mmCIF file of C-alpha atoms and ligand atoms in Angstrom:
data_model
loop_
_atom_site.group_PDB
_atom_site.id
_atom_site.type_symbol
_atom_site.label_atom_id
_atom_site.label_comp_id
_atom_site.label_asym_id
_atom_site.label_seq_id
_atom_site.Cartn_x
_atom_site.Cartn_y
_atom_site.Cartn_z
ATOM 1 C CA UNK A 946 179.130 -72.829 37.580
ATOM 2 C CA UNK A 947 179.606 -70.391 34.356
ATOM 3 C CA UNK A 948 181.023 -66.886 35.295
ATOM 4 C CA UNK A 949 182.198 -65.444 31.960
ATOM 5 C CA UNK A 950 184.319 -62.963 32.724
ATOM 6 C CA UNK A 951 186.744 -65.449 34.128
ATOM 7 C CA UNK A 952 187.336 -66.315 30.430
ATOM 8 C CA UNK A 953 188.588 -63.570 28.580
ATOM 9 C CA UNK A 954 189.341 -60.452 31.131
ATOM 10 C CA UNK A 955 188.647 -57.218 30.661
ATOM 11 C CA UNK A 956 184.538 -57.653 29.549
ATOM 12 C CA UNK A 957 182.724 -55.053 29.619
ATOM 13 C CA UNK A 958 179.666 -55.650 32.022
ATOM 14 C CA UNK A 959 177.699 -55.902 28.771
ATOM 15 C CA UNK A 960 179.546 -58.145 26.953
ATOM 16 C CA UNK A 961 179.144 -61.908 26.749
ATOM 17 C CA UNK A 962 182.213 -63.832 27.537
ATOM 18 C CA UNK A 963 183.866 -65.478 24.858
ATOM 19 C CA UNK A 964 183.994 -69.097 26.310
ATOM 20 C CA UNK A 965 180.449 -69.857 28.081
ATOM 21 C CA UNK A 966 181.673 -72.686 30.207
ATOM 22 C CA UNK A 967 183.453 -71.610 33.168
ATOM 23 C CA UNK A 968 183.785 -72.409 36.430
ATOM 24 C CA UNK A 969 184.076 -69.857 39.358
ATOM 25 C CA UNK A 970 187.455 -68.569 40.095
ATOM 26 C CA UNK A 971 188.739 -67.066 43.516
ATOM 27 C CA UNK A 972 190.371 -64.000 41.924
ATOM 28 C CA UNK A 973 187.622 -61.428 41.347
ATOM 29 C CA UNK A 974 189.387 -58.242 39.437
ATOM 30 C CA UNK A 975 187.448 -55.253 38.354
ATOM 31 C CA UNK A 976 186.486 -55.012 34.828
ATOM 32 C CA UNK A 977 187.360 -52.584 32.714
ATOM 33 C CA UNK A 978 185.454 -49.495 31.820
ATOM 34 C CA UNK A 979 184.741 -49.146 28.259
ATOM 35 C CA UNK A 980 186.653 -45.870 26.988
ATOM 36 C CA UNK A 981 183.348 -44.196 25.741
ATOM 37 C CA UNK A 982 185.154 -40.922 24.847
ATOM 38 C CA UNK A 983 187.483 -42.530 22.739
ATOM 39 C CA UNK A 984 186.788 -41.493 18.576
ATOM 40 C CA UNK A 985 185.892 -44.683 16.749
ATOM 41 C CA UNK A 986 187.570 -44.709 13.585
ATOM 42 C CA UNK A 987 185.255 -44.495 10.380
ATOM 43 C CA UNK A 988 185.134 -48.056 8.691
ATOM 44 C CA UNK A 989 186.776 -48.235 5.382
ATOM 45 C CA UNK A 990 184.642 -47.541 2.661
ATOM 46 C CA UNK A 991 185.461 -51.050 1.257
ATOM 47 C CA UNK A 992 184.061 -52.933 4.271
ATOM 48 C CA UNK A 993 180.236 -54.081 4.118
ATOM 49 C CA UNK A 994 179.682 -55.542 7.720
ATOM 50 C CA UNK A 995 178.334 -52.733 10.320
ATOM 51 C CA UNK A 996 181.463 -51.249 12.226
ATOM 52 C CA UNK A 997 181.938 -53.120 15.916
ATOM 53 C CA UNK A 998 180.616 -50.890 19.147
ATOM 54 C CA UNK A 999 182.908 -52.344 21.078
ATOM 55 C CA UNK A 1000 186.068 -49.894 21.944
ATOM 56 C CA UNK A 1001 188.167 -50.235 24.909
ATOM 57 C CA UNK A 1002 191.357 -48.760 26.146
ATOM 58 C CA UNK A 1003 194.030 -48.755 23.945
ATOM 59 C CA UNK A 1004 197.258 -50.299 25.290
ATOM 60 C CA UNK A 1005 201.358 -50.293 23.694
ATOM 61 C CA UNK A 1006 201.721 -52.251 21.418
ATOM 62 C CA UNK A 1007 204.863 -54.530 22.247
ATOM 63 C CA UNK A 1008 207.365 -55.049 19.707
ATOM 64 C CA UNK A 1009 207.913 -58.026 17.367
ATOM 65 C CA UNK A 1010 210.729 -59.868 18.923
ATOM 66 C CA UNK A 1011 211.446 -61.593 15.347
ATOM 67 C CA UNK A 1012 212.081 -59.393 11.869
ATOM 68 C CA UNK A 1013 209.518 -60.212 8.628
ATOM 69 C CA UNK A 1014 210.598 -64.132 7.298
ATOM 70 C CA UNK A 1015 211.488 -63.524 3.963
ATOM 71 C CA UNK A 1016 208.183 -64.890 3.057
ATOM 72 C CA UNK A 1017 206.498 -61.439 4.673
ATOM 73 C CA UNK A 1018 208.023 -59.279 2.307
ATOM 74 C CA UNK A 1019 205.205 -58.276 -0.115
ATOM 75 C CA UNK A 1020 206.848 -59.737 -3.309
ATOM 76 C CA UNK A 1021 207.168 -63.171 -1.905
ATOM 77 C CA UNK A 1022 204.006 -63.453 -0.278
ATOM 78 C CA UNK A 1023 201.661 -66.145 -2.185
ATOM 79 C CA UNK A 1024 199.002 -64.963 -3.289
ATOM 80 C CA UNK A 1025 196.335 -67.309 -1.395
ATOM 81 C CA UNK A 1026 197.730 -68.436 1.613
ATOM 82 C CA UNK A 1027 201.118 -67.111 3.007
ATOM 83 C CA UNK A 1028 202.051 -69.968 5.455
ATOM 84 C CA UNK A 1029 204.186 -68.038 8.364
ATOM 85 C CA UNK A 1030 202.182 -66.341 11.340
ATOM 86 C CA UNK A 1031 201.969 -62.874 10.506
ATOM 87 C CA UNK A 1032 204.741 -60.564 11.177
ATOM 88 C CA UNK A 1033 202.076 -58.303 12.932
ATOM 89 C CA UNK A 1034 200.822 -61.207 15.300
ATOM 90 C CA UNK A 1035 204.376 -62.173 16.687
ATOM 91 C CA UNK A 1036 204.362 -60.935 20.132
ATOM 92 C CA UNK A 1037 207.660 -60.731 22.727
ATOM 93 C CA UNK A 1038 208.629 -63.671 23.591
ATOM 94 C CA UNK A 1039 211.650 -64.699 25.825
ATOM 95 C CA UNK A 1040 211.681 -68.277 26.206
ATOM 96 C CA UNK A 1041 213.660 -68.244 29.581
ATOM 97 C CA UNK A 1042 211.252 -70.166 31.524
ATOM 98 C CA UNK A 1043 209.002 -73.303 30.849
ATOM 99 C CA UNK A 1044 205.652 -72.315 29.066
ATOM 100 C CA UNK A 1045 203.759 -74.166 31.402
ATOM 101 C CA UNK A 1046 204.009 -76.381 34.723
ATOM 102 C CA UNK A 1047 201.502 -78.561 35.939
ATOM 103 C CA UNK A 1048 201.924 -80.155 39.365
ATOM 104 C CA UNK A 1049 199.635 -82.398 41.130
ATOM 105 C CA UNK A 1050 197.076 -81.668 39.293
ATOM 106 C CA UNK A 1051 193.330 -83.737 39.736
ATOM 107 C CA UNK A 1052 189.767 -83.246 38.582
ATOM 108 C CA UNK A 1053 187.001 -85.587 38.865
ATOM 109 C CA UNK A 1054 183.681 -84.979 38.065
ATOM 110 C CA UNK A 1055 181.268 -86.859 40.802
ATOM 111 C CA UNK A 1056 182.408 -90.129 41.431
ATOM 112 C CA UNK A 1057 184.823 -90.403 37.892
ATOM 113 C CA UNK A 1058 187.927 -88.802 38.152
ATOM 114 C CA UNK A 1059 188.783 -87.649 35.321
ATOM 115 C CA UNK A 1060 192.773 -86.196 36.068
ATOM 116 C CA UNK A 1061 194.766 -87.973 38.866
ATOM 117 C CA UNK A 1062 197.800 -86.219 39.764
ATOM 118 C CA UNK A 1063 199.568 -84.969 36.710
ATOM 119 C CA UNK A 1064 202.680 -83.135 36.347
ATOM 120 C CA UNK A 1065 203.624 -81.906 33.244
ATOM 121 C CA UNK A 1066 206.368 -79.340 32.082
ATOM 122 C CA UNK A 1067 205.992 -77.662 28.693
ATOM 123 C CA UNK A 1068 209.542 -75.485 27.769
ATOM 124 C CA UNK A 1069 209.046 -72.171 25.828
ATOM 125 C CA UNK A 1070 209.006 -72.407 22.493
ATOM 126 C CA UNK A 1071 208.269 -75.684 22.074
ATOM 127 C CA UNK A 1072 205.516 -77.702 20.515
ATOM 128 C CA UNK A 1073 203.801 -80.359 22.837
ATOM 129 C CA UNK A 1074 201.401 -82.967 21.856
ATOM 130 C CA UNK A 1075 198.872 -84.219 24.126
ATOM 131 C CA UNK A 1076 197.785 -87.757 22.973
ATOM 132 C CA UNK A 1077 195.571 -90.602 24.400
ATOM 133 C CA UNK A 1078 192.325 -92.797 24.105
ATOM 134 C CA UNK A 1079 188.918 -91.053 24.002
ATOM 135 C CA UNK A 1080 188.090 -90.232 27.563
ATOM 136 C CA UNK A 1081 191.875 -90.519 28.667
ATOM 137 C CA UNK A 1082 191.263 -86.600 30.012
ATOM 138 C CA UNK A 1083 193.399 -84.447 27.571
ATOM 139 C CA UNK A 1084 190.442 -82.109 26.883
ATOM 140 C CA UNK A 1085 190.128 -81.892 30.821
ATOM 141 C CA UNK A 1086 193.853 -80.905 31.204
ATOM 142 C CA UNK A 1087 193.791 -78.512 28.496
ATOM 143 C CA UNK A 1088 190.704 -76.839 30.202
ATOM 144 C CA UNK A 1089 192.454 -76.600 33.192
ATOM 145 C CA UNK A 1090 195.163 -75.210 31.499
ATOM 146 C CA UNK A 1091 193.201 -73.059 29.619
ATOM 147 C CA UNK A 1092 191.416 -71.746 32.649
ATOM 148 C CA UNK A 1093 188.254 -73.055 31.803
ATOM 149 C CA UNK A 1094 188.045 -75.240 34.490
ATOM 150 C CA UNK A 1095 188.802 -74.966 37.825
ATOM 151 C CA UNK A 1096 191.249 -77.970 39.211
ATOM 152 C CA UNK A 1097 190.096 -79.761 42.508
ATOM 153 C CA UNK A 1098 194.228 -79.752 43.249
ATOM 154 C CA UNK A 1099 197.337 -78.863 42.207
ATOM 155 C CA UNK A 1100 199.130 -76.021 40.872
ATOM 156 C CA UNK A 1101 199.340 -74.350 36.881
ATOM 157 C CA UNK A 1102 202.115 -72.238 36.473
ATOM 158 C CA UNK A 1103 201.684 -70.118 32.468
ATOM 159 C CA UNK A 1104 204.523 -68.145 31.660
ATOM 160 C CA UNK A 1105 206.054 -67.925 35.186
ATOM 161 C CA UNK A 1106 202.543 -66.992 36.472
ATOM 162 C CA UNK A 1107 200.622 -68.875 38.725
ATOM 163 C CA UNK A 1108 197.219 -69.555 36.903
ATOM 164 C CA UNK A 1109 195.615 -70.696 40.910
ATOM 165 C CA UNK A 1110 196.737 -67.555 42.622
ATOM 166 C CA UNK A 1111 196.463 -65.159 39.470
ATOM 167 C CA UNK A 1112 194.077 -66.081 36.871
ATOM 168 C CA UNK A 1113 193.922 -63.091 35.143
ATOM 169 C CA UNK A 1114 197.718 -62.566 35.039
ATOM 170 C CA UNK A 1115 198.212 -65.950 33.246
ATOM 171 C CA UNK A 1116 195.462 -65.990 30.912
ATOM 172 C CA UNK A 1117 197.234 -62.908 29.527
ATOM 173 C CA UNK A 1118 199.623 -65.588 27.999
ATOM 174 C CA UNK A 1119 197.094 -67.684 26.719
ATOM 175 C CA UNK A 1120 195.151 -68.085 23.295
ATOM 176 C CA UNK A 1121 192.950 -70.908 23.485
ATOM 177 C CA UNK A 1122 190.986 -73.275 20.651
ATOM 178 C CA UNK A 1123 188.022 -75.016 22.700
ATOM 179 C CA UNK A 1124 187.263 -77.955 22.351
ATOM 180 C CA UNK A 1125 183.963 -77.192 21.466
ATOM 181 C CA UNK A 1126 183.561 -74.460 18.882
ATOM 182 C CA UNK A 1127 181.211 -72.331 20.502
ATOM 183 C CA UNK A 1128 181.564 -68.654 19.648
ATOM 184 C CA UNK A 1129 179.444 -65.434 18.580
ATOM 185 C CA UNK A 1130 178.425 -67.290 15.210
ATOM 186 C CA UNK A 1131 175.948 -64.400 14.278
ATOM 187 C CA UNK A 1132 179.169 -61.846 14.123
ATOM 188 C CA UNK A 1133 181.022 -61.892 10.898
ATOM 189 C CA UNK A 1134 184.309 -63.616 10.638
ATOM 190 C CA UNK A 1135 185.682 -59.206 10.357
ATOM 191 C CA UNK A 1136 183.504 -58.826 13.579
ATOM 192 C CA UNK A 1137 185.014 -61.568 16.043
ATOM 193 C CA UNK A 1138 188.170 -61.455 14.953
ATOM 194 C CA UNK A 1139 187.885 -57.734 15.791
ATOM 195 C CA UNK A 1140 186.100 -58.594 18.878
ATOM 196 C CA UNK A 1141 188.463 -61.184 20.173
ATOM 197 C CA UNK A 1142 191.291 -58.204 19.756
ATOM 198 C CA UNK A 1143 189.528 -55.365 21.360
ATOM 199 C CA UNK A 1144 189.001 -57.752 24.066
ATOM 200 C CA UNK A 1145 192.670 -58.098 24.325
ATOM 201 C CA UNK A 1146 192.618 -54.332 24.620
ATOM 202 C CA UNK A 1147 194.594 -54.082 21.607
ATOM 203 C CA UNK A 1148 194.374 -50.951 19.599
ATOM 204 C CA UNK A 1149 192.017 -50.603 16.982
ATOM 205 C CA UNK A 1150 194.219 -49.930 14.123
ATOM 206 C CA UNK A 1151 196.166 -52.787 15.370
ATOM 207 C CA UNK A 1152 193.452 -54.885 14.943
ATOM 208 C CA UNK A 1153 192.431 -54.218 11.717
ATOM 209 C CA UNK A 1154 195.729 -54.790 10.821
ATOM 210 C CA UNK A 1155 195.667 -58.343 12.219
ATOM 211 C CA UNK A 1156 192.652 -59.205 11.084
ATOM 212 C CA UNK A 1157 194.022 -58.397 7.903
ATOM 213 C CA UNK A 1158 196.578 -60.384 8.078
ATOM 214 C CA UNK A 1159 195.390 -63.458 10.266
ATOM 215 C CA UNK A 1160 192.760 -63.650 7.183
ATOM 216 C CA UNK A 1161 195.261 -63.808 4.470
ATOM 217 C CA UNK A 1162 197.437 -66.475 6.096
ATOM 218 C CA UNK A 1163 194.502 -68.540 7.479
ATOM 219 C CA UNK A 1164 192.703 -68.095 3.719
ATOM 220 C CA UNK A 1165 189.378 -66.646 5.050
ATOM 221 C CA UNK A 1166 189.982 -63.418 3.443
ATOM 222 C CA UNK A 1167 186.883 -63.854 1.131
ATOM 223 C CA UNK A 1168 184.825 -65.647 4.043
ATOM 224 C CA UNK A 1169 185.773 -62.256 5.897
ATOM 225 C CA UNK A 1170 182.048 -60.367 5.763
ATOM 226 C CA UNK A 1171 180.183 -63.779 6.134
ATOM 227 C CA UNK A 1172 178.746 -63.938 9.676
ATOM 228 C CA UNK A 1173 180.623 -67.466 11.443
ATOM 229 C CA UNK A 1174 177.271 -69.307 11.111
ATOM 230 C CA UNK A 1175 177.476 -69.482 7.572
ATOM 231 C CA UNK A 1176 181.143 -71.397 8.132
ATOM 232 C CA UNK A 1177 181.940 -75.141 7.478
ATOM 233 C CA UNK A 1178 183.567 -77.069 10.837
ATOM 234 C CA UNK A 1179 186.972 -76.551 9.468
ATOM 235 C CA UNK A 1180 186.448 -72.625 8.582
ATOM 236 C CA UNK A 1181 185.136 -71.914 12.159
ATOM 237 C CA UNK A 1182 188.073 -73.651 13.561
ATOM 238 C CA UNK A 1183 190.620 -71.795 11.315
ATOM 239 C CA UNK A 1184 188.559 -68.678 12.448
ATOM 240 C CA UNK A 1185 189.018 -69.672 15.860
ATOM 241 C CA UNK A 1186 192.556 -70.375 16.023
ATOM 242 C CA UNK A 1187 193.111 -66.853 13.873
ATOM 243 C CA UNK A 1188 191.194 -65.817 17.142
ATOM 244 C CA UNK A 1189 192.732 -67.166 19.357
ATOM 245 C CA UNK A 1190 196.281 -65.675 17.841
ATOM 246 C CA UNK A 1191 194.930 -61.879 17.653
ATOM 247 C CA UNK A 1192 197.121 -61.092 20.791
ATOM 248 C CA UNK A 1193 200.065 -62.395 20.119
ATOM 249 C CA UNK A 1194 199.978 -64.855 23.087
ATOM 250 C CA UNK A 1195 202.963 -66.422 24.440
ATOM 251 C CA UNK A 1196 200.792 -70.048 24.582
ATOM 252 C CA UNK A 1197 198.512 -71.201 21.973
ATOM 253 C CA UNK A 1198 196.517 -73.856 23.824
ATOM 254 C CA UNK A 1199 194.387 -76.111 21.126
ATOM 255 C CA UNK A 1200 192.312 -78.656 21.445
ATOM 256 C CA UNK A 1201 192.273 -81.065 18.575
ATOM 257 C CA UNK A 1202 193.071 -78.104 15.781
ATOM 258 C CA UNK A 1203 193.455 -80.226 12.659
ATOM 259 C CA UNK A 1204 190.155 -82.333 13.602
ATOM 260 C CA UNK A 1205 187.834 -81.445 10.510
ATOM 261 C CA UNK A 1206 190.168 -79.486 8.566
ATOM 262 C CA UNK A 1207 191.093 -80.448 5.001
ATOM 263 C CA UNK A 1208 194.720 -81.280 4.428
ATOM 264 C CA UNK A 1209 195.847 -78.354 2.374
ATOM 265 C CA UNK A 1210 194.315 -75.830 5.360
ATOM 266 C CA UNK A 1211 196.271 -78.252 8.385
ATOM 267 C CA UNK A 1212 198.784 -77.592 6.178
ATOM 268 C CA UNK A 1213 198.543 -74.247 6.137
ATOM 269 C CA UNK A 1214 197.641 -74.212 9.631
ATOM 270 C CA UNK A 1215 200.834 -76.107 10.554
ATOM 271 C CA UNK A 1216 203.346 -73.728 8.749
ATOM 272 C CA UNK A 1217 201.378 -70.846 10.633
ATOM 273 C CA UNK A 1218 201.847 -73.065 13.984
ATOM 274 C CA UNK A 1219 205.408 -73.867 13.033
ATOM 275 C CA UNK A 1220 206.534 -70.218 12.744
ATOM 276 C CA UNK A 1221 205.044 -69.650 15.797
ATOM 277 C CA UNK A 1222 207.176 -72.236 17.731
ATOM 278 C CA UNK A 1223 210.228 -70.921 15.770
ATOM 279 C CA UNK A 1224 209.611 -67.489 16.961
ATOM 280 C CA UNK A 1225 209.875 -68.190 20.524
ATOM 281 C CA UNK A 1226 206.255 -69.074 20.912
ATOM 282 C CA UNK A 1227 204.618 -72.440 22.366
ATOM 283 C CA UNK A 1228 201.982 -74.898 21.630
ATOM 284 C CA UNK A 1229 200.551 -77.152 23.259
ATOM 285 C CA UNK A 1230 197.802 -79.584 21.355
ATOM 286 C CA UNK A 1231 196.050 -82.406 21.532
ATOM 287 C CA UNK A 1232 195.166 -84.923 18.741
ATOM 288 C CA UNK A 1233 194.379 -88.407 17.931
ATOM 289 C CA UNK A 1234 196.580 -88.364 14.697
ATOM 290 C CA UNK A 1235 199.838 -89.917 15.729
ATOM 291 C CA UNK A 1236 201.652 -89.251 12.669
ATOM 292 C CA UNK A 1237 200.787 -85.563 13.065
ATOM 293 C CA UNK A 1238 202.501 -85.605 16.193
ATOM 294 C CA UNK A 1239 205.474 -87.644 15.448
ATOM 295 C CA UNK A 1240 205.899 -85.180 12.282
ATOM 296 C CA UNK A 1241 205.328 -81.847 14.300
ATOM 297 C CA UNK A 1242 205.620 -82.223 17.757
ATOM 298 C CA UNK A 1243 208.732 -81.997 19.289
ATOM 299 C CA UNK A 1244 207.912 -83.060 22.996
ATOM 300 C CA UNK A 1245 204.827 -85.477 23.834
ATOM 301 C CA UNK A 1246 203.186 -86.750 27.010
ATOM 302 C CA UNK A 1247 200.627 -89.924 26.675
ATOM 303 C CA UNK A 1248 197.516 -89.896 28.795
ATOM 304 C CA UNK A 1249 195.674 -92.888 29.656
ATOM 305 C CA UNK A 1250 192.423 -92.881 31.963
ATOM 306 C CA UNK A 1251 193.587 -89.565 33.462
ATOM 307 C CA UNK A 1252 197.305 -90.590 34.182
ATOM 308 C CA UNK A 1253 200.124 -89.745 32.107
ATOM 309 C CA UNK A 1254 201.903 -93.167 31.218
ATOM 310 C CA UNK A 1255 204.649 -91.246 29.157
ATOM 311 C CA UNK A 1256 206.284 -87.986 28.079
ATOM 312 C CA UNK A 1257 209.599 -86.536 26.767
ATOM 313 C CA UNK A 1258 210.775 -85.398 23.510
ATOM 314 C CA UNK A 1259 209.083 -87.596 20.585
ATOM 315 C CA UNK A 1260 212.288 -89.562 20.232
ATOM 316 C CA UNK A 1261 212.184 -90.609 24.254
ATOM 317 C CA UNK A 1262 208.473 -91.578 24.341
ATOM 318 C CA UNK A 1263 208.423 -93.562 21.376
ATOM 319 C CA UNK A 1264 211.763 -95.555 21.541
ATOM 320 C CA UNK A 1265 212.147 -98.232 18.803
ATOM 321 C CA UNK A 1266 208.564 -97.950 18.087
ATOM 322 C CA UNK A 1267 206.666 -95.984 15.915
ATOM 323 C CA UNK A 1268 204.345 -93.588 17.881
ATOM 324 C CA UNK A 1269 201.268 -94.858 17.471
ATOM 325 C CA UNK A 1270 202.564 -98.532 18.083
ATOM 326 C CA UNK A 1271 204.056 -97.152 21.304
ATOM 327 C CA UNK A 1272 200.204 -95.520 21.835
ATOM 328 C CA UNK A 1273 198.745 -99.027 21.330
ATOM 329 C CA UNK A 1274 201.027 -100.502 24.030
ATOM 330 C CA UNK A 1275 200.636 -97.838 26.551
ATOM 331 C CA UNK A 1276 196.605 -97.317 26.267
ATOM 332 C CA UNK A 1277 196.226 -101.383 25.774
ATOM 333 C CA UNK A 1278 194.497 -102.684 22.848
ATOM 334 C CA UNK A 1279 190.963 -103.662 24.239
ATOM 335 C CA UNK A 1280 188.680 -104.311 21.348
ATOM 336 C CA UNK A 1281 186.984 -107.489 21.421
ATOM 337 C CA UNK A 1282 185.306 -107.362 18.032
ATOM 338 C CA UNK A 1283 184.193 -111.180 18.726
ATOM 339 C CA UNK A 1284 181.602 -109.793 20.658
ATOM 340 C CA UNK A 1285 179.959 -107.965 17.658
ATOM 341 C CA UNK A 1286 179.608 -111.443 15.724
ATOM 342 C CA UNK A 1287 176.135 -110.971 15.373
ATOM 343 C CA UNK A 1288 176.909 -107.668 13.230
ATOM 344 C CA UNK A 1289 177.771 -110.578 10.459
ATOM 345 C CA UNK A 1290 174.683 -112.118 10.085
ATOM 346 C CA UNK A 1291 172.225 -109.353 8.566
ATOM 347 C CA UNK A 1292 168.907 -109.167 9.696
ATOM 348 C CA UNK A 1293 166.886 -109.391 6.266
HETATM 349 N N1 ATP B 575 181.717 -81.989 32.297
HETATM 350 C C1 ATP B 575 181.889 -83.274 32.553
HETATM 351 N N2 ATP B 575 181.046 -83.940 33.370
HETATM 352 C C2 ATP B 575 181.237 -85.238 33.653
HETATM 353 N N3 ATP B 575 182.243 -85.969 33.164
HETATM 354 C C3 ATP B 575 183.113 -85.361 32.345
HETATM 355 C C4 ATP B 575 182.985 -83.983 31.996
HETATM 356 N N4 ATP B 575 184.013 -83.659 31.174
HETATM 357 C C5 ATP B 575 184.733 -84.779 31.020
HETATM 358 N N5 ATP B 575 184.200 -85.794 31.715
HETATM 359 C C6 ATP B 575 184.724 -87.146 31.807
HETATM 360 O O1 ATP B 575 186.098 -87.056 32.076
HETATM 361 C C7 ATP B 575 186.807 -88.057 31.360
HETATM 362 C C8 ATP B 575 187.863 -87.392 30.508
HETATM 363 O O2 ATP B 575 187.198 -86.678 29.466
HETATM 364 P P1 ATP B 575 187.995 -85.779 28.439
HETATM 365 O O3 ATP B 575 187.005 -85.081 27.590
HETATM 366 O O4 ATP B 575 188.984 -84.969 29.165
HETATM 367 O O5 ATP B 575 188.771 -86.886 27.582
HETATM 368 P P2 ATP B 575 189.584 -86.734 26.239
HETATM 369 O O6 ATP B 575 190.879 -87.437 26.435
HETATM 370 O O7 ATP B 575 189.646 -85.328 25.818
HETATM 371 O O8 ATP B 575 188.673 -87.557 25.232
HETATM 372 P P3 ATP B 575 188.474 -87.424 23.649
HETATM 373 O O9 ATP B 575 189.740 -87.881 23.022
HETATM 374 O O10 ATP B 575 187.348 -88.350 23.360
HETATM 375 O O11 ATP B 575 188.139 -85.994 23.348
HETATM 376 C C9 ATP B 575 185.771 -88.849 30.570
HETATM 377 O O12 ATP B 575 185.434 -89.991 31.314
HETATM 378 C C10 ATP B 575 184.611 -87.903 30.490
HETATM 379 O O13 ATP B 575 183.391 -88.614 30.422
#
């Protein structure tokens, strides 16, 4: 079912794919050769972790759409954690079309069905919260999205490509946080952030450069030469989501991105995310914390047991309620805690 080069393009034969869990995908395309006559830069002398082997071909480097936020100019930068996306990692973006469209789109898995015929639009440059019950099938969705799983119908569209007919076109537009934080733990936090941009084909200097600065504004600057094993949850997610970011995508797809982060890092994390959105990029997240998404989120769809009860900007979906109370009345408040009487009575 796994075929890993259907996650990140471009892998060298050699190379493990980034995300292990992947299902087949019609659109075969030829990997690329590694550029094995290309000079690999000496390291630094400051830098302790062994250089990275990997070096593939170089492409441009687009231009920032947005100038440096007067927060990227060096004197206003704070010293720990600068909370804009880097001025490096902005890519070109030209919200003239919607992010993403789903149609019709259903998975089950056996006899469950998991997705049932969702359509969702997500406009550029906005920021879209996916909510709903455990087991309501956001992480599903997001897969699909992601192009970690392959739908059984229906149509993705990323960036005005069609993720079904061109895989590898759309993923282009993609950075993705898993919801499972599976990665190349034995690599230093340097290493696969390094690795996730080579695999971009970015340039190497480029890379170092946003390495650099994905570091400083996710504060892992010091966890840097520490291999990812040696992280908490919350600094392999930042590390992730710096990963994810290395490209400049036009989509940040992230699955559950403040779960086991403290609240000065999601805060952090959120004026990275928010910069993002206000340069033209788009995220789409999901995430049990309803006040999170009433505070950040400008558009939201609800999912309950694989159908979407709800969406529209915050304001629509929630109406007079709060969000959360509007959650409760769309996924149906079910507990029975009479049942669990017997909890009461202690044993000894
Ligand atoms: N690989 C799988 N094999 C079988 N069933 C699966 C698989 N992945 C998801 N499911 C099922 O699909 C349904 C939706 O799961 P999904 O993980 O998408 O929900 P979710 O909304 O992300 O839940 P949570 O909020 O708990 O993360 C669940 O019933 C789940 O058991």
């Amino acid at each position: 079912m796994v075929e890993p080069d259907a996650v990140v393009e471009s892998v060298p034969a050699a190379v493990p794919a980034v995300e292990p869990e992947v299902e087949p995908e019609p659109e075969p395309e030829p990997p690329v050769e590694p550029v094995l006559e290309a000079p690999v830069e000496p390291e630094p002398p400051v830098e302790t972790e062994p250089p990275l082997e990997l070096e593939l071909e170089a492409e441009p480097e687009p231009e920032p759409l947005v100038e440096p936020t007067p927060r990227d100019e060096p004197g206003d930068v704070a010293p720990t954690a600068p909370r804009t996306v880097p001025a490096s990692v902005v890519g070109t973006m030209e919200p003239t079309e919607p992010a993403v469209v789903v149609q019709g789109l259903r998975k089950s898995f056996g006899e469950s069905v998991a997705v049932e015929d969702i359509d969702l639009t997500v406009p550029a440059g906005s920021f879209y919260g996916l909510v709903g019950p455990n087991g309501a099938g956001k992480t599903t969705v997001l897969s699909m999205i992601a192009g970690l799983l392959k739908p059984d119908a229906g149509t993705i569209v990323i960036a005005g490509e069609d993720a079904t007919r061109h895989p590898h076109r759309a993923k282009r537009h993609l950075g993705i946080l898993p919801d499972r934080l599976r990665t190349f733990d034995r690599l230093t936090g340097r290493q696969l952030l390094a690795y996730h941009g080579l695999l971009r084909r970015l340039d190497r200097a480029v890379v170092e450069k946003r390495v650099d600065d994905l570091a400083q504004a996710f504060d892992l600057t010091n966890a840097l030469s520490r291999p990812v094993s040696d992280y908490s949850l919350g600094m392999t997610k930042k590390v992730m989501l710096a990963a994810a970011m290395v490209h400049a995508p036009r989509v940040l797809v992230l699955d559950e991105p403040f779960e086991s982060v403290d609240p000065v890092s999601s805060s952090a994390i959120l004026e990275i995310l928010r910069s993002y959105v206000a340069a033209g990029g788009t995220v789409v997240l999901s995430s049990h914390g309803m006040d999170l998404v009433e505070q950040v989120c400008d558009r939201v769809a609800v999912m309950v047991a694989g159908q979407v009860l709800a969406d529209g900007t915050v304001a629509e979906v929630r109406g007079e309620l709060t969000l959360e109370q509007r959650f409760v009345q769309l996924a149906g408040d079910v507990r029975d805690v009479e049942s669990l009487e017997w909890l009461h009575t202690f044993s000894d």
